[in-house]
mmCIF file of C-alpha atoms in Angstrom:
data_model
loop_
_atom_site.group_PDB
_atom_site.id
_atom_site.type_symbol
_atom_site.label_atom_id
_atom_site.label_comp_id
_atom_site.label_asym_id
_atom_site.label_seq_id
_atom_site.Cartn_x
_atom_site.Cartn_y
_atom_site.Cartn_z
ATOM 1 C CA UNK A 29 166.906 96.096 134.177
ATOM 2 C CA UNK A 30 164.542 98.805 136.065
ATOM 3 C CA UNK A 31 161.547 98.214 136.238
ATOM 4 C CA UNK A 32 158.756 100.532 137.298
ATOM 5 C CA UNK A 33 156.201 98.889 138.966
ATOM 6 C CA UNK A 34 152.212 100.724 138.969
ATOM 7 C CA UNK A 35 149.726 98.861 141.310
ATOM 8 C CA UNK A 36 147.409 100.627 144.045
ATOM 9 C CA UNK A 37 147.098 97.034 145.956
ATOM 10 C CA UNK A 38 150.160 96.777 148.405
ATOM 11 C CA UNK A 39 150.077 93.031 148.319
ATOM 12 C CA UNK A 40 150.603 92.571 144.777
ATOM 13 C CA UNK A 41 152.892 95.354 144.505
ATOM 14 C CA UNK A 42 154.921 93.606 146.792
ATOM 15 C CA UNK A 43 154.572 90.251 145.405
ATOM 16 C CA UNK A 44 155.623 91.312 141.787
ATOM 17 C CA UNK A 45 158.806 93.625 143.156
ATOM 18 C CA UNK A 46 159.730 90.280 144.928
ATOM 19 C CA UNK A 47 159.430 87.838 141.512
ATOM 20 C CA UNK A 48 160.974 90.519 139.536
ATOM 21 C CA UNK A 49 163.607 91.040 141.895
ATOM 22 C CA UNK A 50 164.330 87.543 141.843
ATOM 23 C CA UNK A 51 165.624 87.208 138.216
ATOM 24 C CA UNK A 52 167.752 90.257 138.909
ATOM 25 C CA UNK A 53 165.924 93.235 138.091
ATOM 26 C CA UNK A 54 165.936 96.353 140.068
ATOM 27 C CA UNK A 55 162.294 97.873 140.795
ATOM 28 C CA UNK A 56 160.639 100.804 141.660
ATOM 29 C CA UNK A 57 157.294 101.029 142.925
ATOM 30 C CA UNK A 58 154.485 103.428 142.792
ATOM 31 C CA UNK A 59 150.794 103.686 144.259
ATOM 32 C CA UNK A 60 148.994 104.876 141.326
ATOM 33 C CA UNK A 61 149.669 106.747 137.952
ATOM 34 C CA UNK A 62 150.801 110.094 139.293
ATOM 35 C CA UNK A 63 153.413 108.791 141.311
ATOM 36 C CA UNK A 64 154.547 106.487 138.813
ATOM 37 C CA UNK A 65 154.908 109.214 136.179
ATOM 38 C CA UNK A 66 156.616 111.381 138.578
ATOM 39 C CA UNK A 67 159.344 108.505 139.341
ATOM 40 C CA UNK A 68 159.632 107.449 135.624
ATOM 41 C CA UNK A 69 160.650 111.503 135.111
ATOM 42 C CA UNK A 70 163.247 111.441 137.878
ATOM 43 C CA UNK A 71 164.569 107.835 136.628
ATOM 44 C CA UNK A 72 163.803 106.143 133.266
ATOM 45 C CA UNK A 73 162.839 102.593 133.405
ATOM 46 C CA UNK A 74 163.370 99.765 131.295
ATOM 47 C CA UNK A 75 159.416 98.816 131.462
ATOM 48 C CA UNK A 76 156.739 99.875 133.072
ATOM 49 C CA UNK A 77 154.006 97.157 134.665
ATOM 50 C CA UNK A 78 150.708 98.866 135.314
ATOM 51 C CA UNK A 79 147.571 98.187 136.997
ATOM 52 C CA UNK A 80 144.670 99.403 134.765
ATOM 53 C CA UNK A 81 142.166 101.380 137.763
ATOM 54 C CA UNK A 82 144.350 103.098 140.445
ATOM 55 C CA UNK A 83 143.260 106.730 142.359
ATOM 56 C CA UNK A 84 144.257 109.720 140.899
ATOM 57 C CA UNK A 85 145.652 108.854 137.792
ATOM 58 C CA UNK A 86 144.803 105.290 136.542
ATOM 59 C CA UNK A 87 146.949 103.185 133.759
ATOM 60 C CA UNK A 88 145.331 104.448 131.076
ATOM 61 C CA UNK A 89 145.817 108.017 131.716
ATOM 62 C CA UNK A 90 149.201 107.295 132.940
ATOM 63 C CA UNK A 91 150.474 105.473 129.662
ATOM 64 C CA UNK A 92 149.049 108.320 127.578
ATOM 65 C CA UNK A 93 151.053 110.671 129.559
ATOM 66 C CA UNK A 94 154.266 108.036 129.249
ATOM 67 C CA UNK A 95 153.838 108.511 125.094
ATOM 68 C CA UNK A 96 153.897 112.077 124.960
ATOM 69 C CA UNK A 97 156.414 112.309 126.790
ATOM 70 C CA UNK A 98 159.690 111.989 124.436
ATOM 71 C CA UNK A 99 162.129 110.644 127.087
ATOM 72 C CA UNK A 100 159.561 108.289 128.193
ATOM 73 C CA UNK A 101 157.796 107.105 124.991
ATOM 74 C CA UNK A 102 160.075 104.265 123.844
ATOM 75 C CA UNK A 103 159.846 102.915 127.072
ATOM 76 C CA UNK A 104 157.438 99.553 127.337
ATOM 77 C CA UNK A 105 154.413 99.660 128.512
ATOM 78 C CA UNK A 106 152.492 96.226 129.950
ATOM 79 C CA UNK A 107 149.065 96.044 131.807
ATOM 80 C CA UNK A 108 148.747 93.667 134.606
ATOM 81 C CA UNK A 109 145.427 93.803 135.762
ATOM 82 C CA UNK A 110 142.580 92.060 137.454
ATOM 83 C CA UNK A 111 139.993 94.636 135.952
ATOM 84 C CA UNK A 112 138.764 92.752 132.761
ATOM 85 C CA UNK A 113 135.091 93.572 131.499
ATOM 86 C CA UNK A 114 135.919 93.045 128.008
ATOM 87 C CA UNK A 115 137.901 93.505 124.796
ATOM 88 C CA UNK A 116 137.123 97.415 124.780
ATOM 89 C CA UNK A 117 139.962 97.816 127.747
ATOM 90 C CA UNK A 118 142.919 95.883 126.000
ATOM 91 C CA UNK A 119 142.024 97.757 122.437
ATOM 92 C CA UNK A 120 142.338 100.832 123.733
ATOM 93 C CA UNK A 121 145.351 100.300 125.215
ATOM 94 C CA UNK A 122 147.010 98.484 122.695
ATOM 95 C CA UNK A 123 145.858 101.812 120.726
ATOM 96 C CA UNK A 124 147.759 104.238 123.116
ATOM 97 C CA UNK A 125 150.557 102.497 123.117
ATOM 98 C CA UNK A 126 150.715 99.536 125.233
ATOM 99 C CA UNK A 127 153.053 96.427 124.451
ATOM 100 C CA UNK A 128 150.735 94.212 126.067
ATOM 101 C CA UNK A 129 147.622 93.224 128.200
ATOM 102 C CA UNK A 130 147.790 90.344 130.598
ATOM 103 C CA UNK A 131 145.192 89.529 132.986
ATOM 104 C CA UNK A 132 145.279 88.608 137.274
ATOM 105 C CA UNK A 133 146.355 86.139 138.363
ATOM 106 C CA UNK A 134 149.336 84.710 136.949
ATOM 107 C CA UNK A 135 152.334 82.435 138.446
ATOM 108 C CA UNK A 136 155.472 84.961 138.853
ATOM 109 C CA UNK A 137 157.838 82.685 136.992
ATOM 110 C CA UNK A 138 155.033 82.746 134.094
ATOM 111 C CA UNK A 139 154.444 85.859 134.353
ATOM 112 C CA UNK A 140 158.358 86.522 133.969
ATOM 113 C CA UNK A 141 158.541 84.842 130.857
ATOM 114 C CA UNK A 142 155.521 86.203 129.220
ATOM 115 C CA UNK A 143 157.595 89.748 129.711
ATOM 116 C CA UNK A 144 160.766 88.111 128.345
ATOM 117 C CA UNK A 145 158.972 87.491 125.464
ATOM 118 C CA UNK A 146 157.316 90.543 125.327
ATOM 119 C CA UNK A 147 160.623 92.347 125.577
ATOM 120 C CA UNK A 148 162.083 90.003 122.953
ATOM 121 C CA UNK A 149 159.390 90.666 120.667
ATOM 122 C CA UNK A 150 159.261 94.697 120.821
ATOM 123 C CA UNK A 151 163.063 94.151 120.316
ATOM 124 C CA UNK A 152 162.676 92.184 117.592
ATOM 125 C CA UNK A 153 160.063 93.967 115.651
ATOM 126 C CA UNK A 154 160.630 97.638 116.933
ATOM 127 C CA UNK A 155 164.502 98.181 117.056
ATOM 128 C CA UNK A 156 163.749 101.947 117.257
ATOM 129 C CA UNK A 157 160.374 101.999 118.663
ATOM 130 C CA UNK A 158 158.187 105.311 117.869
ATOM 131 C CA UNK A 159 157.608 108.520 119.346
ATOM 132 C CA UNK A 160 154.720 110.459 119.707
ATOM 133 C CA UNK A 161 152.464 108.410 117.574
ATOM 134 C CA UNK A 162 149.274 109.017 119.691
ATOM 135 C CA UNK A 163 145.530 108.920 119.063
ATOM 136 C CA UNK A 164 144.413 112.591 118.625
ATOM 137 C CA UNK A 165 142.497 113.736 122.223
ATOM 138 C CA UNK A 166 139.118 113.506 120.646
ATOM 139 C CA UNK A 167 139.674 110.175 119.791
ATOM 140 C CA UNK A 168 141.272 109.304 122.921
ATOM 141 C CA UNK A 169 138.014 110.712 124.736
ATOM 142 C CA UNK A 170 135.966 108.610 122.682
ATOM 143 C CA UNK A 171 137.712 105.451 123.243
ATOM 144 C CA UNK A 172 137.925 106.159 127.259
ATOM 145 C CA UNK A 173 134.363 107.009 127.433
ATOM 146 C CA UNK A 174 133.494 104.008 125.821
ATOM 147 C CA UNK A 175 135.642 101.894 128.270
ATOM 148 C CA UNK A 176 134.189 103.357 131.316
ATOM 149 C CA UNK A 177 130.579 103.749 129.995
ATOM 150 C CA UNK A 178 130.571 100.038 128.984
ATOM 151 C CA UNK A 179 128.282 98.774 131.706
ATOM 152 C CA UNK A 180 126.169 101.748 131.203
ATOM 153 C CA UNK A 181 125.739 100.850 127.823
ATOM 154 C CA UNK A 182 124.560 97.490 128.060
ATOM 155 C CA UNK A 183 121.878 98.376 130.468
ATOM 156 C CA UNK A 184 120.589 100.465 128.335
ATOM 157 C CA UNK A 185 120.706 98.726 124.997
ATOM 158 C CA UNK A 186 119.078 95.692 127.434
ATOM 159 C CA UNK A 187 116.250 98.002 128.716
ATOM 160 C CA UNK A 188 115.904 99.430 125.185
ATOM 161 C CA UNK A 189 114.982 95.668 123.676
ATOM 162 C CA UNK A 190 112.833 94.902 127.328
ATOM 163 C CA UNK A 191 110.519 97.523 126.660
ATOM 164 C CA UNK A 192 109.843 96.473 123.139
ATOM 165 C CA UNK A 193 109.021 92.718 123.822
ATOM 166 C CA UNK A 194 107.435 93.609 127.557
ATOM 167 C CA UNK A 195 104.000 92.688 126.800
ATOM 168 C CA UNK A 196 104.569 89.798 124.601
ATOM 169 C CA UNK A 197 107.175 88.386 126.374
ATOM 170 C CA UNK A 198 107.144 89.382 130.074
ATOM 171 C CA UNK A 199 108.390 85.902 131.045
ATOM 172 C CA UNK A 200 111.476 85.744 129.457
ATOM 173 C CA UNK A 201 111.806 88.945 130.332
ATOM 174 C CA UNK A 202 112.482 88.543 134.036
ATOM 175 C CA UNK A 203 114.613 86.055 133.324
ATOM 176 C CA UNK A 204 116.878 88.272 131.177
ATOM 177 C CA UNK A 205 116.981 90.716 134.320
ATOM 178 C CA UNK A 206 117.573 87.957 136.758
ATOM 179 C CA UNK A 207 120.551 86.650 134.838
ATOM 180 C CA UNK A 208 121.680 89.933 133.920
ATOM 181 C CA UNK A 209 121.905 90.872 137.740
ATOM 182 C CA UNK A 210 123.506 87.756 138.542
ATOM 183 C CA UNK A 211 125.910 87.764 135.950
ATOM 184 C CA UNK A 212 126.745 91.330 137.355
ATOM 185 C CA UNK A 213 127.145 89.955 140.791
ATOM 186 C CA UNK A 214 129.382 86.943 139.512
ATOM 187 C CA UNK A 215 132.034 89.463 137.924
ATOM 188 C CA UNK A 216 132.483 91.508 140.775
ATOM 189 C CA UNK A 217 133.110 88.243 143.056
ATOM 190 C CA UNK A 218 135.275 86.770 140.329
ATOM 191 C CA UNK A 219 137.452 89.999 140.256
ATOM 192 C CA UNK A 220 138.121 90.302 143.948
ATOM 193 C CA UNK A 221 138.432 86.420 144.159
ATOM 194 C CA UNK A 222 141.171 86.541 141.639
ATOM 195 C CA UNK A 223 143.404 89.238 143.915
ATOM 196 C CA UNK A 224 143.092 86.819 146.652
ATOM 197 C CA UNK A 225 144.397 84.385 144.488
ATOM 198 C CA UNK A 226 146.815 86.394 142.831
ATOM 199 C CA UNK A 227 149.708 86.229 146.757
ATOM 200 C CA UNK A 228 148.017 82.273 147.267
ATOM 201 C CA UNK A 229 149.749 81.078 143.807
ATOM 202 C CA UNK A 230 152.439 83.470 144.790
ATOM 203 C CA UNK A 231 153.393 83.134 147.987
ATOM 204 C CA UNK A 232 152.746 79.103 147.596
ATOM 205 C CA UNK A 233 154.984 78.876 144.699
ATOM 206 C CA UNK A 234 157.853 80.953 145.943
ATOM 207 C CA UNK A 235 157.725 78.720 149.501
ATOM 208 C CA UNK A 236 158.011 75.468 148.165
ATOM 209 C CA UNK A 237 160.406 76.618 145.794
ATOM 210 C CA UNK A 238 162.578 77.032 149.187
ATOM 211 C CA UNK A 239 161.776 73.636 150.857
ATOM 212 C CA UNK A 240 162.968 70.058 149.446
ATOM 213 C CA UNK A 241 160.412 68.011 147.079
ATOM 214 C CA UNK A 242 160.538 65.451 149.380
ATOM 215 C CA UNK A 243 159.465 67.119 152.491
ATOM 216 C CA UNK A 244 156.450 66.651 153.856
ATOM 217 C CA UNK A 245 155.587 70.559 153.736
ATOM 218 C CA UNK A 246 156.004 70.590 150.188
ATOM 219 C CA UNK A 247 153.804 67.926 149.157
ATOM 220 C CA UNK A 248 151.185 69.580 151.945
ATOM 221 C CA UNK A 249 152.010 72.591 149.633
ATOM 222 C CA UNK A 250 151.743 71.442 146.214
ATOM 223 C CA UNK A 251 148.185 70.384 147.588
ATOM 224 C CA UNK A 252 147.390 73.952 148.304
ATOM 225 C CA UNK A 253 148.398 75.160 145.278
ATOM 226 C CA UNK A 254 146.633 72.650 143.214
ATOM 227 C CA UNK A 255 143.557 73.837 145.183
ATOM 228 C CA UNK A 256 144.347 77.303 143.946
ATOM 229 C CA UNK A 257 144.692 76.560 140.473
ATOM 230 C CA UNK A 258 141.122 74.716 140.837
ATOM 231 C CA UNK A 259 139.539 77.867 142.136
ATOM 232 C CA UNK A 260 141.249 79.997 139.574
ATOM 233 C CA UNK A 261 139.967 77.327 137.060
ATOM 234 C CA UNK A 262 136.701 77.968 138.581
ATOM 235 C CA UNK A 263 136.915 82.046 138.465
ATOM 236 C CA UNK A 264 137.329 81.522 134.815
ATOM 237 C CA UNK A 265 133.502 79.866 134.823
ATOM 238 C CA UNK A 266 132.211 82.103 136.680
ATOM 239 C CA UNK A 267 133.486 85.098 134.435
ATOM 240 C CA UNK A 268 132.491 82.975 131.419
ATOM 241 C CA UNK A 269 129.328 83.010 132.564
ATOM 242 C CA UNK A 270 129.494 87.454 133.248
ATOM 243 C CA UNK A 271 130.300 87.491 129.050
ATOM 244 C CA UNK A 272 133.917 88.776 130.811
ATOM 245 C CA UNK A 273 135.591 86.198 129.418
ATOM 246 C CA UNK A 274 135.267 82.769 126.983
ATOM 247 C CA UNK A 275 136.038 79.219 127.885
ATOM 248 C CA UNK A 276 139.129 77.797 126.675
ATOM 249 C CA UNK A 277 138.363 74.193 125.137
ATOM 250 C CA UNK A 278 141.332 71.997 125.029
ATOM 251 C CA UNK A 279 141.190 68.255 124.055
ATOM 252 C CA UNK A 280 139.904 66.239 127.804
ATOM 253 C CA UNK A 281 139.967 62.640 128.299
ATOM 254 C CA UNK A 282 136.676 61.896 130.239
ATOM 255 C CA UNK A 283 137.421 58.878 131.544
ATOM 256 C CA UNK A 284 139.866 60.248 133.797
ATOM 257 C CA UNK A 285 137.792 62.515 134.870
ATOM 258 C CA UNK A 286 134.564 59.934 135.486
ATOM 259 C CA UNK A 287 137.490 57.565 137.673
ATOM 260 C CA UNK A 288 138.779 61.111 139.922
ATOM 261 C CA UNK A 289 135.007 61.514 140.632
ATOM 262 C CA UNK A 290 134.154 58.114 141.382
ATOM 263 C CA UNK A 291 136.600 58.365 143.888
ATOM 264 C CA UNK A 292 135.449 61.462 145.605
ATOM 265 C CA UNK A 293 132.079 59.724 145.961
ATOM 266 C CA UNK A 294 133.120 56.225 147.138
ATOM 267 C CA UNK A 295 134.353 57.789 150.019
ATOM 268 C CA UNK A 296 131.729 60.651 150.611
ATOM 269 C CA UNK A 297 128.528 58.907 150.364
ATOM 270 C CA UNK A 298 126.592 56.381 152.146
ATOM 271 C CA UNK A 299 126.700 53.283 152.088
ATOM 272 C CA UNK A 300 122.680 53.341 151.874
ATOM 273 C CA UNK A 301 123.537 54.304 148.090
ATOM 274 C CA UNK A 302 125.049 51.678 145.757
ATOM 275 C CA UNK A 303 127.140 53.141 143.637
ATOM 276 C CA UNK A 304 127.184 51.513 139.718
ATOM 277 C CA UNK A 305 129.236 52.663 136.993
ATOM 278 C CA UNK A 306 130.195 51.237 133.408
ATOM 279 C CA UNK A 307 132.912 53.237 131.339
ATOM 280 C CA UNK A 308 132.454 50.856 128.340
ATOM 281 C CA UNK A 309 133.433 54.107 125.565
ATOM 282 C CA UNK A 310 136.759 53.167 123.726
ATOM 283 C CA UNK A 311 136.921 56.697 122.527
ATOM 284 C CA UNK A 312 136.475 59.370 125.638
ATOM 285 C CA UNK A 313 138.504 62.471 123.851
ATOM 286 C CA UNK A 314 135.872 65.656 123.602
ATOM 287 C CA UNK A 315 137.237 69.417 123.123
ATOM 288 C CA UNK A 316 135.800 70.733 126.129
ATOM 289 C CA UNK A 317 137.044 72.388 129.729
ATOM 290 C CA UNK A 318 137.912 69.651 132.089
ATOM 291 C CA UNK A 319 136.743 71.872 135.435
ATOM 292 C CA UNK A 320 133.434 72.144 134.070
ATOM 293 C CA UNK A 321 133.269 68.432 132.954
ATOM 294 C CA UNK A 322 134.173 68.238 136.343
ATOM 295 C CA UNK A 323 131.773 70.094 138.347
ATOM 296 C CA UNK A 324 128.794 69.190 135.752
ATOM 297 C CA UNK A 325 129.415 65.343 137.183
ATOM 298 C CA UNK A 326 129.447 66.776 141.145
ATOM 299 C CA UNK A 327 126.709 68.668 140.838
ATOM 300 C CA UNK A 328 124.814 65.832 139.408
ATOM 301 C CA UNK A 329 125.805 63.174 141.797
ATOM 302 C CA UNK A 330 124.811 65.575 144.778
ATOM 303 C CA UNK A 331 121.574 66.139 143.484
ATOM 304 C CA UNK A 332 121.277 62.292 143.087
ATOM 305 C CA UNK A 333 122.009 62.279 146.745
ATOM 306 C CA UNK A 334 120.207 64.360 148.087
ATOM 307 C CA UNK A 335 117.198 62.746 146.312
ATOM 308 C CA UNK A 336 117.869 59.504 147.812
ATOM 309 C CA UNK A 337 119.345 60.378 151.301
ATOM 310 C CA UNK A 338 116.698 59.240 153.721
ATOM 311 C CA UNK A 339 115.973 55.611 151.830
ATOM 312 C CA UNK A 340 119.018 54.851 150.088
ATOM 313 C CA UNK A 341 119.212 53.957 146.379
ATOM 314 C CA UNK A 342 121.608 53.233 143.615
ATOM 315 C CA UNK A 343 123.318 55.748 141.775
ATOM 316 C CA UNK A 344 124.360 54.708 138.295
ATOM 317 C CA UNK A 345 127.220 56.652 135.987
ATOM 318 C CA UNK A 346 128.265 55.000 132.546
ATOM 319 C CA UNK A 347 130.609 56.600 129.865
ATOM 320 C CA UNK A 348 130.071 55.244 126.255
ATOM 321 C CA UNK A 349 130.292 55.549 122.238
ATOM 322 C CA UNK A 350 127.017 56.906 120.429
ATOM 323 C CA UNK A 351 126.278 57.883 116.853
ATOM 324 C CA UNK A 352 123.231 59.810 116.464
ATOM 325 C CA UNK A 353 121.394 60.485 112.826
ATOM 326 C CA UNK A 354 119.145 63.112 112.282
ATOM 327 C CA UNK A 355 116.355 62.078 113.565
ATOM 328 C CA UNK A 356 117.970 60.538 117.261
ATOM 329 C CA UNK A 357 116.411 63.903 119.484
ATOM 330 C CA UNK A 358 113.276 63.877 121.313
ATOM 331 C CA UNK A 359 110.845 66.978 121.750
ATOM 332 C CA UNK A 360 112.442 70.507 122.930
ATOM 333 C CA UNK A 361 115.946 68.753 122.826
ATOM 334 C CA UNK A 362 119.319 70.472 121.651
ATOM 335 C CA UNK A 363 119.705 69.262 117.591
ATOM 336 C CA UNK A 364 123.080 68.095 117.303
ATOM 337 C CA UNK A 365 125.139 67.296 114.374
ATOM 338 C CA UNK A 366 124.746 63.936 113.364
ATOM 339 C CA UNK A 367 127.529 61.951 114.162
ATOM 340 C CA UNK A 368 129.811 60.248 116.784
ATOM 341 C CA UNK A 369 129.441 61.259 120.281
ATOM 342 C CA UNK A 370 130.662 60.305 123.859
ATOM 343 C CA UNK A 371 127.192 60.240 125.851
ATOM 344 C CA UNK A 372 128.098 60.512 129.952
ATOM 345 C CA UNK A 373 124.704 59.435 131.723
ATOM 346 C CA UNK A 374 123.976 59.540 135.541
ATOM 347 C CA UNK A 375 120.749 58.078 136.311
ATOM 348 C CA UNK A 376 119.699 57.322 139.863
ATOM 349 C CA UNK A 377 116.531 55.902 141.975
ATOM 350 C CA UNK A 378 115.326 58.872 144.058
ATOM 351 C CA UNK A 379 112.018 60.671 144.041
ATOM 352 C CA UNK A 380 112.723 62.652 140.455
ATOM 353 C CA UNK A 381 110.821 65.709 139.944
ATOM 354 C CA UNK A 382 107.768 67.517 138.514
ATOM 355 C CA UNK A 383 107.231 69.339 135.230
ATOM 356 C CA UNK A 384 107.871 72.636 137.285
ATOM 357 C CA UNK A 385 111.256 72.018 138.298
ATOM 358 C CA UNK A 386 112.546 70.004 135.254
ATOM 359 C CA UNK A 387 111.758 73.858 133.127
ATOM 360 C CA UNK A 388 114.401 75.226 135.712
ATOM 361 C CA UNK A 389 116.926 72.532 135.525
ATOM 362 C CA UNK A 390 119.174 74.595 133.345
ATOM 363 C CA UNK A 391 118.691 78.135 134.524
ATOM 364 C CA UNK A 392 121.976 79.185 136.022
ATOM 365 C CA UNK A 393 122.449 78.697 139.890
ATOM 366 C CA UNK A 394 118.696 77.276 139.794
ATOM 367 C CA UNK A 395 120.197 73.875 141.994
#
């Protein structure tokens, strides 16, 4: 199969010729959207994998041009791309035409079989795919103005509701353009993050994939790749937290996850600070995202630290079964649902804090 490859970064470009090259496939590689339209003329591939922003002509443009084009038009069309701001992007490609929209970074053999199946399913559904069935260029404008304008859009709409509440509500205010900016800040860093992490999975995978399980280098390997996945786990947060993206909940065992903590801790504190836990719950499953669970119970324990550092203490962390009626919440607290609940509680002897800081405690980044 040829495959014409669309990606302005050299390092992924090389890194998916190399996976797709490995099941066989013969590839062709271009810089950006004009050159890849200009090889696709000269040669027609089998599929096309494009970045969505590239110089000159970017993926969007360049798969419009692909569908008017009769030679090219039945040709697939996938985005791979680590530019994600929302669902405006993938609907207005899946309305020019593409087959499909997947998102940076993904293992190559995963990546590989999510275009098998994306093959098999256009062959499947489409045995003679369409030609020419475009949005008309108004509409097209529209849609693309509303992709790039996006940003632009939300600023405004945010300003717009800021200067209507200003004077009653100046407080929460600020706070709305703090956590706007940051948000801002944490999607840009979670975008170029991801193509660093993009050749790390790669390049890991593809190496010990070469060397014998047993080997010291691979287990020294598998450890760096598990480290990856963990920061990739992590990007997803932080995009989560941008409104790029939403948390996947999948069912977590807590215990587990209370134990792998534990351990960290055992052997990173002090032994000024007695460590007491008590993971009495006989039911731990919650639908939830295990690296937040994760970092929630970190970032909790260091601040428990760092509160009791200089004289010591005891830092206490028990897992258990609750039910809670209607009337089980104290003032300002979340209401929950009545019913069963796993309650995780980390208590600890330090110095505490005032009224002032316990306002902040949930404001993003705030500890």
């Amino acid at each position: 199969m040829l495959v014409l490859v669309a990606e302005d970064n050299a390092n992924d470009r090389k890194i998916l010729r190399l996976s797709l090259e490995k099941h066989g496939n013969r590839v062709i590689e271009a810089v950006d959207g004009e050159e890849a339209l200009a090889l696709a003329m000269e040669n027609v591939p089998d599929l096309i994998v494009s970045d969505a922003l590239m110089p000159r002509l970017d993926g969007f443009e360049l798969l419009r041009a692909v569908k008017k084009n009769k030679r090219l038009a039945a040709v697939p069309f996938v985005f791979y791309s680590a530019v994600y701001t929302g669902k405006k992007e993938e609907d207005l490609a899946l309305s020019l035409g593409a087959d499909a929209f997947l998102i940076k970074p993904i293992e190559p053999e995963r990546l590989w079989e999510q275009l098998q199946k994306i093959l098999l399913r256009i062959t499947l559904e489409t045995p003679e795919r369409p030609v020419g069935l475009m949005p008309e260029e108004e509409d097209f404008l529209r849609k693309y103005s509303q992709v790039v304008a996006t940003k632009l859009e939300e600023k405004v709409r945010e300003l717009e509701r800021a200067k209507a509440k200003i004077e009653a509500d100046a407080i929460r205010l600020r706070q709305a353009q703090r956590l706007e900016a940051i948000g801002t800040l944490a999607g840009g860093i979670a975008h170029d993050f991801n193509n660093l992490l993009f050749p790390i999975l790669a390049y890991t995978e593809m190496v010990m994939e070469q060397l014998p399980p047993t080997s010291r280098a691979h287990q020294d390997l598998d450890e760096v790749y598990k480290a990856a996945q963990r920061a990739r786990e992590l990007v997803g947060q932080i995009l989560s937290f941008s409104r790029e993206t939403e948390l996947e909940r999948t069912p977590v065992s807590l215990k587990p996850l209370v134990k792998e903590c534990l351990k960290f801790l055992h052997a990173s504190l002090p032994g000024n600070i007695r460590i007491i836990q008590n993971l009495e719950a006989q039911n731990d499953l919650i639908l939830g995202d295990p690296t937040q669970v994760h970092q929630v119970l970190m970032n909790l324990a260091t601040n428990a630290y760092q509160a009791m550092a200089a004289q010591g203490g005891e830092l206490r962390i028990a897992l258990r079964n609750v039910e809670l009626g209607k009337t089980d919440f104290g003032p300002g607290a979340k209401k929950l649902e009545p019913g069963s609940y796993v309650q995780v509680a980390v208590k600890d002897t330090g110095c505490g804090m005032d009224q002032s800081l316990l306002e902040k405690i949930f404001d993003p980044y705030f500890t």
